[in-house]
Short mmCIF file of C-alpha atoms in Angstrom, two decimals:
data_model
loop_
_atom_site.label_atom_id
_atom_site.label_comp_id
_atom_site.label_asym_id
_atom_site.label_seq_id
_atom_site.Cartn_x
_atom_site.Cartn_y
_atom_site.Cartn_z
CA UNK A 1 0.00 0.00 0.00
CA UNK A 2 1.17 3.55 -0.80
CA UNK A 3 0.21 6.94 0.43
CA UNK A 4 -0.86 9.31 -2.30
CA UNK A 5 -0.41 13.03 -1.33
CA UNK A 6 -2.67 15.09 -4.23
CA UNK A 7 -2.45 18.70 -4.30
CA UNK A 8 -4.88 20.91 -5.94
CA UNK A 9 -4.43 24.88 -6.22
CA UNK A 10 -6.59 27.58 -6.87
CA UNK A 11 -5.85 31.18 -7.95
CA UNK A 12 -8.72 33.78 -7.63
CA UNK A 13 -7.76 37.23 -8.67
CA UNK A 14 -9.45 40.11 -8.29
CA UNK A 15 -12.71 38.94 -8.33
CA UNK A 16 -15.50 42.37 -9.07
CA UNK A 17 -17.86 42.82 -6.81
CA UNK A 18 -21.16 43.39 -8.42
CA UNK A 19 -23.19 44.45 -5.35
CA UNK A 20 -23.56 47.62 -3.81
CA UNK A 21 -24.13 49.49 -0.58
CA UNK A 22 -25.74 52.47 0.37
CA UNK A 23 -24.80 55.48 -0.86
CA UNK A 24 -22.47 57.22 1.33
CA UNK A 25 -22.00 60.25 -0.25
CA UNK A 26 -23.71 62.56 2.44
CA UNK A 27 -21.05 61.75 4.67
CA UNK A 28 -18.58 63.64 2.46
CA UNK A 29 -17.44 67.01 3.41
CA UNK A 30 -19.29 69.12 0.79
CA UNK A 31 -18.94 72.99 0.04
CA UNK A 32 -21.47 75.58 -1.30
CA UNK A 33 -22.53 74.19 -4.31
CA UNK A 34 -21.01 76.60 -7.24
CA UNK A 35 -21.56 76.73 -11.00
CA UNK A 36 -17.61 77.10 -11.08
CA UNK A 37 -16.67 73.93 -9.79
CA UNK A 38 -16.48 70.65 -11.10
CA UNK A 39 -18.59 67.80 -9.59
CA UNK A 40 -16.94 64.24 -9.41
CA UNK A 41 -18.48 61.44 -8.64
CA UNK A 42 -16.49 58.41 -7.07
CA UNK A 43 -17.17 55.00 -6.82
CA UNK A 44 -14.32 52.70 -4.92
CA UNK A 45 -15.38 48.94 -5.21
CA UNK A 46 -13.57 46.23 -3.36
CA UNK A 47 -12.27 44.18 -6.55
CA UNK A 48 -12.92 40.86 -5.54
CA UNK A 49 -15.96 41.18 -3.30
CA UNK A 50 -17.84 38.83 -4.92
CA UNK A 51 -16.02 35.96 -4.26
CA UNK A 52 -15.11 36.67 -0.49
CA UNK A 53 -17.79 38.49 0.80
CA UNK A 54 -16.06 38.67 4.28
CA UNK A 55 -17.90 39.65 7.41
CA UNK A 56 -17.56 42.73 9.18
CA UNK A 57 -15.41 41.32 11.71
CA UNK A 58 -13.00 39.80 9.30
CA UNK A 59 -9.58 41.35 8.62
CA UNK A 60 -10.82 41.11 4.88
CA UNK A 61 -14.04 43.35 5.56
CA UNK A 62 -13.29 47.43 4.83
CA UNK A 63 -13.41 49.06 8.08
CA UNK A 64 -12.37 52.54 7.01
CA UNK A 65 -11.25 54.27 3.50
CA UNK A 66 -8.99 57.16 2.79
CA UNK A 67 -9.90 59.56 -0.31
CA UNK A 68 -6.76 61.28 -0.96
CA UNK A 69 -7.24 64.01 -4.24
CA UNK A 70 -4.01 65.97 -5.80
CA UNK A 71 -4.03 68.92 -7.53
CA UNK A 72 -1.20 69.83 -9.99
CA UNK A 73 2.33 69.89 -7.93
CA UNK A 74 1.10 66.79 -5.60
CA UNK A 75 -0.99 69.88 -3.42
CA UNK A 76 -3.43 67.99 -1.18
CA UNK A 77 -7.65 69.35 -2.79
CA UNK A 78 -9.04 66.64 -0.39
CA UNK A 79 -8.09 64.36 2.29
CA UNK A 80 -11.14 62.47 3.83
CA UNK A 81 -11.65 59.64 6.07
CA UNK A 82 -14.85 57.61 5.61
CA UNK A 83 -15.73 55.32 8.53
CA UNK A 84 -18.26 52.62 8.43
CA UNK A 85 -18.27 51.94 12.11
CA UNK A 86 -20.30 47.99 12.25
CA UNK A 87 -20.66 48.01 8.76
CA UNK A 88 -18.84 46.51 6.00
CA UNK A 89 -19.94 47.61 2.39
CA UNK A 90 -18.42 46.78 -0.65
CA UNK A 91 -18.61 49.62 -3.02
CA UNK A 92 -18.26 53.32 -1.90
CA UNK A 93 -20.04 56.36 -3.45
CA UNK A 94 -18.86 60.02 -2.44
CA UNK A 95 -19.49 62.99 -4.46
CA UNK A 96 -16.56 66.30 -4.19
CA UNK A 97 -16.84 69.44 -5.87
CA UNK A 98 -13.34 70.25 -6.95
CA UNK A 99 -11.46 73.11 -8.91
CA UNK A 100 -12.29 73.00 -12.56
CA UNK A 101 -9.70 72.64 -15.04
CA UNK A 102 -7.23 70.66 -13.60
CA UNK A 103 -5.57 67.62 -13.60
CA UNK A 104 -6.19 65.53 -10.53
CA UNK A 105 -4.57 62.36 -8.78
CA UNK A 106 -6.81 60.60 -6.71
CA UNK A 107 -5.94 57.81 -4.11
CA UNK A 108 -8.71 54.89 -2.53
CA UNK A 109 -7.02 53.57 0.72
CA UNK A 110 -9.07 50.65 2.30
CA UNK A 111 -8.06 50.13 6.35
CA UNK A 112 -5.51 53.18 5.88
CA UNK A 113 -4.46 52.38 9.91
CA UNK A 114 -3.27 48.98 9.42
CA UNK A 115 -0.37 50.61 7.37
CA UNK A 116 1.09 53.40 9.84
CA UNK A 117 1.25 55.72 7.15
CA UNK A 118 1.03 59.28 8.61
CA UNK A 119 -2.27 60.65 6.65
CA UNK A 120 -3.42 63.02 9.07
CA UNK A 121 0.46 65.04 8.30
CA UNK A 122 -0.85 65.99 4.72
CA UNK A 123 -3.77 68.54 5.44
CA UNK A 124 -5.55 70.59 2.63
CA UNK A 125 -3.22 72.85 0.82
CA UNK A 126 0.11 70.71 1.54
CA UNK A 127 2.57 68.65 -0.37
CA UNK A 128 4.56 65.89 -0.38
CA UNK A 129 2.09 63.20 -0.01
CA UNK A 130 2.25 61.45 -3.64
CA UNK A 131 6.08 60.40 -3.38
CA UNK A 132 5.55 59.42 0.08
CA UNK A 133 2.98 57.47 -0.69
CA UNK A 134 4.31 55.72 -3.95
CA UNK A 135 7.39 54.90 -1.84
CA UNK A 136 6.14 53.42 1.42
CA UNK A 137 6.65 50.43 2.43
CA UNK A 138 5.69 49.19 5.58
CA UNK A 139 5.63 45.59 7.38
CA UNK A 140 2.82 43.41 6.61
CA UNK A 141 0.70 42.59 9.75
CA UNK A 142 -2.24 39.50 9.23
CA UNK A 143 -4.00 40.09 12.23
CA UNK A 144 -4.91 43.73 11.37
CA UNK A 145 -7.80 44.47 8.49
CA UNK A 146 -5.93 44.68 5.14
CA UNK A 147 -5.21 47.54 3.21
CA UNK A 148 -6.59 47.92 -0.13
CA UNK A 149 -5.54 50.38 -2.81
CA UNK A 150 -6.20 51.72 -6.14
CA UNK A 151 -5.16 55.19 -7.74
CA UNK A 152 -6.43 57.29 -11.20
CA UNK A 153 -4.94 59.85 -12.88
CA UNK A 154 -7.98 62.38 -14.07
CA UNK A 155 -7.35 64.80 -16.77
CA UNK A 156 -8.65 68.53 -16.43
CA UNK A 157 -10.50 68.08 -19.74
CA UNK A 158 -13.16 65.96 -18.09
CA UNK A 159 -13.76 68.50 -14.58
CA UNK A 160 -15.22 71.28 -16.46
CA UNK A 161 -17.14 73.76 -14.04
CA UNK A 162 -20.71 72.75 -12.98
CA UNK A 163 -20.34 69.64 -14.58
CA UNK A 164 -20.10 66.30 -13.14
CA UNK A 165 -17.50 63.51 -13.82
CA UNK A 166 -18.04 59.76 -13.32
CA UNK A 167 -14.92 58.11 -12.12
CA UNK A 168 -14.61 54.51 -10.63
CA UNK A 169 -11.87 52.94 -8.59
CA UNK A 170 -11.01 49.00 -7.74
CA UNK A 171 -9.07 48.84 -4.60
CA UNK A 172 -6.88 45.90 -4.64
CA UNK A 173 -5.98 43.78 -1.64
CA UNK A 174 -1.80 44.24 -1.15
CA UNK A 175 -1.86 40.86 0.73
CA UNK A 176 -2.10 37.03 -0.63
CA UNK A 177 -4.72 34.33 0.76
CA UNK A 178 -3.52 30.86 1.18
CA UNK A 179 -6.38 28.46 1.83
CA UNK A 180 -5.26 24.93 3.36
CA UNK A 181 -7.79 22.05 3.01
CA UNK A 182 -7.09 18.40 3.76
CA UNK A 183 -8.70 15.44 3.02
CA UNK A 184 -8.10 11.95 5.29
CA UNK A 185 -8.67 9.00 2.68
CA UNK A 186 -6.58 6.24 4.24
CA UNK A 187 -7.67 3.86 6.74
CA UNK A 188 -6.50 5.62 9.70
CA UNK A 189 -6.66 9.07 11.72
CA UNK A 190 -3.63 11.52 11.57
CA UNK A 191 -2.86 14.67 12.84
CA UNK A 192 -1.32 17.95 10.88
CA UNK A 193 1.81 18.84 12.65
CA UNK A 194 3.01 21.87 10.39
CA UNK A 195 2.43 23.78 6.97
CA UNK A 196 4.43 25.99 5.71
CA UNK A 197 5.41 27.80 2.31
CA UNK A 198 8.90 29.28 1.10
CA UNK A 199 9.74 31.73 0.60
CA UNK A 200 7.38 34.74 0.70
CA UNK A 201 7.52 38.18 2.01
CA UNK A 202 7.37 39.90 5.09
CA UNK A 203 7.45 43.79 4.18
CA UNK A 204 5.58 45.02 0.82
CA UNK A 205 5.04 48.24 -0.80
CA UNK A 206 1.33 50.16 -0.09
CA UNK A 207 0.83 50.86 -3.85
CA UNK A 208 1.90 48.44 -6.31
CA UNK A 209 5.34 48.67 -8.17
CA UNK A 210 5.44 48.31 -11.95
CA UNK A 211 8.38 47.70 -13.89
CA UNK A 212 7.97 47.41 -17.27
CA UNK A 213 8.84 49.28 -19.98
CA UNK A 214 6.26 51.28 -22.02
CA UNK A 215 3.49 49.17 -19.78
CA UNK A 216 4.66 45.78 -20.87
CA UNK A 217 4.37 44.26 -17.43
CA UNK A 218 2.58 41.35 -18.47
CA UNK A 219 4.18 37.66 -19.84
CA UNK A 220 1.56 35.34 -21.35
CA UNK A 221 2.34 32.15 -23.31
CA UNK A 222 2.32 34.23 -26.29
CA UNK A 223 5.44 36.59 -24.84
CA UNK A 224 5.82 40.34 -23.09
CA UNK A 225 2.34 42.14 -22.79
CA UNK A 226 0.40 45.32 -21.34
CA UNK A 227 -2.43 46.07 -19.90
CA UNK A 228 -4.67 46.12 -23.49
CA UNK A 229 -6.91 42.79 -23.17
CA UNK A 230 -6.59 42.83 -27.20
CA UNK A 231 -7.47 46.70 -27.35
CA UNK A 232 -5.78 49.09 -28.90
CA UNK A 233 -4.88 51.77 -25.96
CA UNK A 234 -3.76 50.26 -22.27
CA UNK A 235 -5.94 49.73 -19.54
CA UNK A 236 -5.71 50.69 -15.94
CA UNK A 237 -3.91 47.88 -14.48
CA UNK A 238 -7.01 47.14 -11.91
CA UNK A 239 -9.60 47.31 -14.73
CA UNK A 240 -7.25 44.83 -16.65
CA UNK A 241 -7.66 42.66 -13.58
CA UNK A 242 -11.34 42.88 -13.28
CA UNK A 243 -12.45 42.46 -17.37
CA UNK A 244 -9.74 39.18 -16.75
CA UNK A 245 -11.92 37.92 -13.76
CA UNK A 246 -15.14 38.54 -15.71
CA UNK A 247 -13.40 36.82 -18.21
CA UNK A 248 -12.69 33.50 -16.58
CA UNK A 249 -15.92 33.43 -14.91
CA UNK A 250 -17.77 33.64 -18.50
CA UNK A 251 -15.41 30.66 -19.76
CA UNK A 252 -14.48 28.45 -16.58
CA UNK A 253 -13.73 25.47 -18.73
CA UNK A 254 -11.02 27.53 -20.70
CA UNK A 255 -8.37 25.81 -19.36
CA UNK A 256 -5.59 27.54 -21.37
CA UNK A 257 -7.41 31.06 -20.64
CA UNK A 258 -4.85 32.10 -18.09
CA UNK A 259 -1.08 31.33 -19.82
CA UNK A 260 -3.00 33.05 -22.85
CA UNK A 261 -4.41 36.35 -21.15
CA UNK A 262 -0.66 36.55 -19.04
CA UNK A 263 0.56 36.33 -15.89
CA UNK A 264 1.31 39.59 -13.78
CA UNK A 265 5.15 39.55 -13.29
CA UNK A 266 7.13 42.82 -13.78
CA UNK A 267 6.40 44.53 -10.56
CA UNK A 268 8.75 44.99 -7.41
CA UNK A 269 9.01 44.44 -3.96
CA UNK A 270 10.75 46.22 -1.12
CA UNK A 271 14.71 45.58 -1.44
CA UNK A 272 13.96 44.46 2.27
CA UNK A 273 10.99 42.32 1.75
CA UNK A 274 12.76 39.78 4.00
CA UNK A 275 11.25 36.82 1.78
CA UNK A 276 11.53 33.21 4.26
CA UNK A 277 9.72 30.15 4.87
CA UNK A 278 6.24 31.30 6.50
CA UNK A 279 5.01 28.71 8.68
CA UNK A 280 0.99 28.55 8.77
CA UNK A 281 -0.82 29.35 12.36
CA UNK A 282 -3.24 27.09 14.07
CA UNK A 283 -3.80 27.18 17.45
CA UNK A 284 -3.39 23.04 18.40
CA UNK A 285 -2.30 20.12 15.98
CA UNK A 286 -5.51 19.25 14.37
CA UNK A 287 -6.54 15.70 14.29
CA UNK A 288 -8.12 14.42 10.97
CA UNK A 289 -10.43 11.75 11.13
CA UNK A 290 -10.60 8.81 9.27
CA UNK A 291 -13.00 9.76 6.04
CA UNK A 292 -13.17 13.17 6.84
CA UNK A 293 -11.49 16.58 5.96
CA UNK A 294 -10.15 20.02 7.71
CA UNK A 295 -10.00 23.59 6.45
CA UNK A 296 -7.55 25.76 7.98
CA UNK A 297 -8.25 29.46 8.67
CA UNK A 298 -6.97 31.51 5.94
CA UNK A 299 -3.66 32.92 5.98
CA UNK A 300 -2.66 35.85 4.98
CA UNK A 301 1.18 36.98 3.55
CA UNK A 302 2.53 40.16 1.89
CA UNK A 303 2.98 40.47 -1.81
CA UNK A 304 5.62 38.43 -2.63
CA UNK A 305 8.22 37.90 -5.53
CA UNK A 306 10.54 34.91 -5.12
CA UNK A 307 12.42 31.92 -6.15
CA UNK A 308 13.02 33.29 -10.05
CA UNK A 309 13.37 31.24 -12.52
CA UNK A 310 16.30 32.50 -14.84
CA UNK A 311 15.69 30.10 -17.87
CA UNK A 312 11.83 29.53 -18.07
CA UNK A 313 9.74 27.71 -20.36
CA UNK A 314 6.86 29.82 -20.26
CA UNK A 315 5.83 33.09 -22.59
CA UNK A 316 8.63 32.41 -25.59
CA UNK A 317 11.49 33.50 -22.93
CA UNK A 318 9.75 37.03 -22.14
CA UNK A 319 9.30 34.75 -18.40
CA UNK A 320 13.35 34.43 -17.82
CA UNK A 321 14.09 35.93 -14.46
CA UNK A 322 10.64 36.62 -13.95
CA UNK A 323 8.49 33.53 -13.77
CA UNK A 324 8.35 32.42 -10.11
CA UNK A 325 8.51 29.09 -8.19
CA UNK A 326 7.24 28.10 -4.49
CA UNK A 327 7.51 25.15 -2.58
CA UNK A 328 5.62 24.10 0.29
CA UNK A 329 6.24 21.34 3.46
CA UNK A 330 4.10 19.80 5.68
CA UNK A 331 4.05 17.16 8.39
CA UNK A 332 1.75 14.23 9.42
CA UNK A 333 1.51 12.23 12.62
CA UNK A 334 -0.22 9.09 12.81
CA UNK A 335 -1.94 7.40 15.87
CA UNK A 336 1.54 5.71 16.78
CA UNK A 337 3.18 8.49 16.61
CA UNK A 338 5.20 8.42 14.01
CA UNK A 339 5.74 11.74 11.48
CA UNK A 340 6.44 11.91 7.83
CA UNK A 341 7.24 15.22 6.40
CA UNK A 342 7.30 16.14 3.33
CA UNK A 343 9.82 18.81 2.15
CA UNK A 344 9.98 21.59 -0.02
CA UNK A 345 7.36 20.06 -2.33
CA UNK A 346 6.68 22.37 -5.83
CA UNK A 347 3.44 24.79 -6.34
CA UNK A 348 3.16 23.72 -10.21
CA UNK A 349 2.51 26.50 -12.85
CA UNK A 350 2.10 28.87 -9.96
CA UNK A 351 3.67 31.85 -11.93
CA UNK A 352 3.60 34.66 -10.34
CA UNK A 353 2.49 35.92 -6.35
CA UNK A 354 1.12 39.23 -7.18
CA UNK A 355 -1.21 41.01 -4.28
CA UNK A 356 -4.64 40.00 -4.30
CA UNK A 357 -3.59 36.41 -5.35
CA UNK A 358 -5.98 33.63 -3.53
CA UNK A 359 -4.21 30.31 -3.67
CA UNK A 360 -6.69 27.61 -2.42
CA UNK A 361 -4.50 24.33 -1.52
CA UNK A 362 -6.14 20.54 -1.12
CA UNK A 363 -4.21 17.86 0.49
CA UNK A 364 -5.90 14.64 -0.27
CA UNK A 365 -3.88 11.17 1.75
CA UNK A 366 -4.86 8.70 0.13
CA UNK A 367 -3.89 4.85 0.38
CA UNK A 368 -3.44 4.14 -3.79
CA UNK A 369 -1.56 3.42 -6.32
CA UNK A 370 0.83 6.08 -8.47
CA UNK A 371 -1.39 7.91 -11.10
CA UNK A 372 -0.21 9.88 -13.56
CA UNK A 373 0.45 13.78 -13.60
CA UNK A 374 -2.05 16.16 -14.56
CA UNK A 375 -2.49 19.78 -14.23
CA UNK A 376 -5.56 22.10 -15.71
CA UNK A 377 -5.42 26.20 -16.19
CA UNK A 378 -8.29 28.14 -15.47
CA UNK A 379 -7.07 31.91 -15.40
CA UNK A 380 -7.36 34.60 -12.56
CA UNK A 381 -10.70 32.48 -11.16
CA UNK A 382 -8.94 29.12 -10.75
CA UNK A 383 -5.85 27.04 -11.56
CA UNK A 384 -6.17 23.38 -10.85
CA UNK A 385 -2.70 21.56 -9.89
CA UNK A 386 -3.08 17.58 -9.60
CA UNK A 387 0.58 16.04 -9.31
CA UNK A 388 0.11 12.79 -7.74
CA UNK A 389 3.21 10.86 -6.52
CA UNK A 390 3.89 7.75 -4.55
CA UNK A 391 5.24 8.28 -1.00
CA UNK A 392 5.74 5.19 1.97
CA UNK A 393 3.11 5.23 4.14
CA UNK A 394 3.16 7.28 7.42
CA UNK A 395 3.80 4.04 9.79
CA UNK A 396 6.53 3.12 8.49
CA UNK A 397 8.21 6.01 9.87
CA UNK A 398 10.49 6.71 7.43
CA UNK A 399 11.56 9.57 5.33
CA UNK A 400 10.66 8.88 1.42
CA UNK A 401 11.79 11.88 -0.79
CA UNK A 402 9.26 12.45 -3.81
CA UNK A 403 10.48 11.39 -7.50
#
């Protein structure tokens, strides 16, 4: 008899939320209405919403968000603080009357606190707050609610005076979900000692870093990309993300959908990202039963960009030195005590760790013989890994490496 460890993994990116809450716009700070000022109307939506719908006591729930507007020269126009006190909505609406004419800058900040960034230095009228904001970085804390961000450029042409402007924003979580699910098929009960992944980061930027020439910051099976999704002018990079969720969603059976839309991978991290083996939290070894399966609480990580690969197969060679590889290891007990562990085992096809990434693991031990290997693509709303291998069983108490 053999012990079959089956992995499968699940990338959800970005998923749009498509419902609403109330309109919050009379909370926003609102001067005498004026034929000579231009009326914007914002809408900040939580990008993937729909597909975690979090509480409002969960660290993925928006507790607060920052609306930070920029003149021309970086000068602060607005800098409100929306707070939804025992509420958790997923789409924001605020209306501003700003100064016609202009080009603005406009910044969405979900959970601003949870990043120590000094918001309340940068009143009306001062500067300064664009660099510092495109250059903080700040260490990532899990058990705090977790930021979100998204930014716009608007040009003056579009805030004419007593007219009103339309703009929508999709704040992006900066952190990536790891879900942990394992299923007990053998004959026996055993208990999860450990879980861990290598290597991911510690420290992330707020805002996200691009690095790409010209906007090519994509790599797809087809070679170096931007942000066009087959149009002829680039897209906002969050946009791109949402009209690749909607997507995947409309065609869940395209398995080649995601290597053919591209991969996020030219984007940075904090020289001092302090990228190591993260080991997952549970409060007590949990004991699966015979027949029956645990979930893990999610975990949460910074943005991470790690183990490179400097000769890849993937996108024509537009992935060398960019494509990414992760491994994870994890440890079984069974009833006699005994503990297998198996080391550094590979994430297949798991390209890239962008923020907002949601990689969904399953574990299944099972008492079979070797199958073959097979892995199916489903972009952005899932990627499902199946390399199955033959490993001792966990009595025997030995170490097997995997072929």
């Amino acid at each position: 008899m053999k012990l079959i460890l089956r992995i499968t993994a699940s990338l959800l990116l970005a998923l749009l939320a498509a419902a609403c809450a109330p309109d919050r716009g009379a909370d926003e700070p609102r001067p005498e209405t004026s034929d000579a000022q231009a009326v914007l109307s914002l809408r900040v939506g939580i990008a993937d919403a729909a597909s975690r719908a979090p509480e409002a006591s969960s660290v993925e729930a928006m507790r607060q968000l920052r609306i930070v507007i920029l003149r021309p020269g970086g000068e602060v126009e607005v800098n409100y603080l929306a707070d939804f006190g025992s509420t958790s909505p997923r789409d924001y609406f605020g209306i501003f009357r700003l100064r016609p004419g202009e080009d603005k800058k406009i910044y969405a900040i979900a959970n601003p606190a949870s990043t120590g960034f000094p918001f309340d230095s940068y009143p009306e009228g001062s500067k300064g707050i664009e660099k510092a904001l495109e250059e903080y970085a700040y260490e990532f804390e899990p058990s705090l609610p977790i930021p979100m961000t998204d930014s716009r450029d608007i040009p003056a042409a579009t805030l004419l005076p007593g007219q009103r402007t339309d703009v929508g924003l999709n704040i992006v979580r900066v952190a990536a979900k790891f879900s942990v699910t394992v299923e007990n098929l053998r004959d026996e009960d055993v208990t999860l000692r450990s879980f861990s992944v290598s290597a991911l980061a510690g420290r992330e930027y707020l805002m996200p870093h691009f690095t790409g020439d010209q906007g090519l910051n994509i790599v797809s099976n087809q070679g170096l990309k931007g942000f066009d999704f087959g149009s002829a002018s680039g897209l906002h990079w969050s946009d791109w993300l949402r009209l690749a969720v909607d997507e995947s969603q409309n065609t869940p059976s395209d398995v080649l959908l995601a290597d053919d839309r591209g991969w996020i991978m030219k984007y940075a991290v904090p020289d001092n990202a302090g990228h190591a083996i993260r080991n997952f939290d549970f409060s007590e070894a949990p004991l699966i039963r015979q027949g029956a399966s645990i979930t893990l609480p999610g975990q949460y990580f910074a943005e991470s960009r790690s183990g490179l690969i400097q000769s890849s197969d993937f996108g024509l060679g537009a992935a060398d030195g960019l494509e990414q590889s992760y491994t994870y290891t994890v440890a079984f007990t069974s009833p006699d005590g005994k503990t297998k562990e198996f080391r550094d085992m590979p994430f297949p096809n798991l390209r890239a760790l962008f923020r907002n990434t949601h990689v969904s693991i399953k574990l299944e031990l099972s008492q079979q013989a070797v199958i073959p290997v097979e892995v199916d693509v489903t972009p952005y709303f899932a990627v499902s890994l199946n390399p199955s291998f033959g490993l001792e069983p966990i009595i025997d108490g030995e170490e097997t490496e995997a072929p």
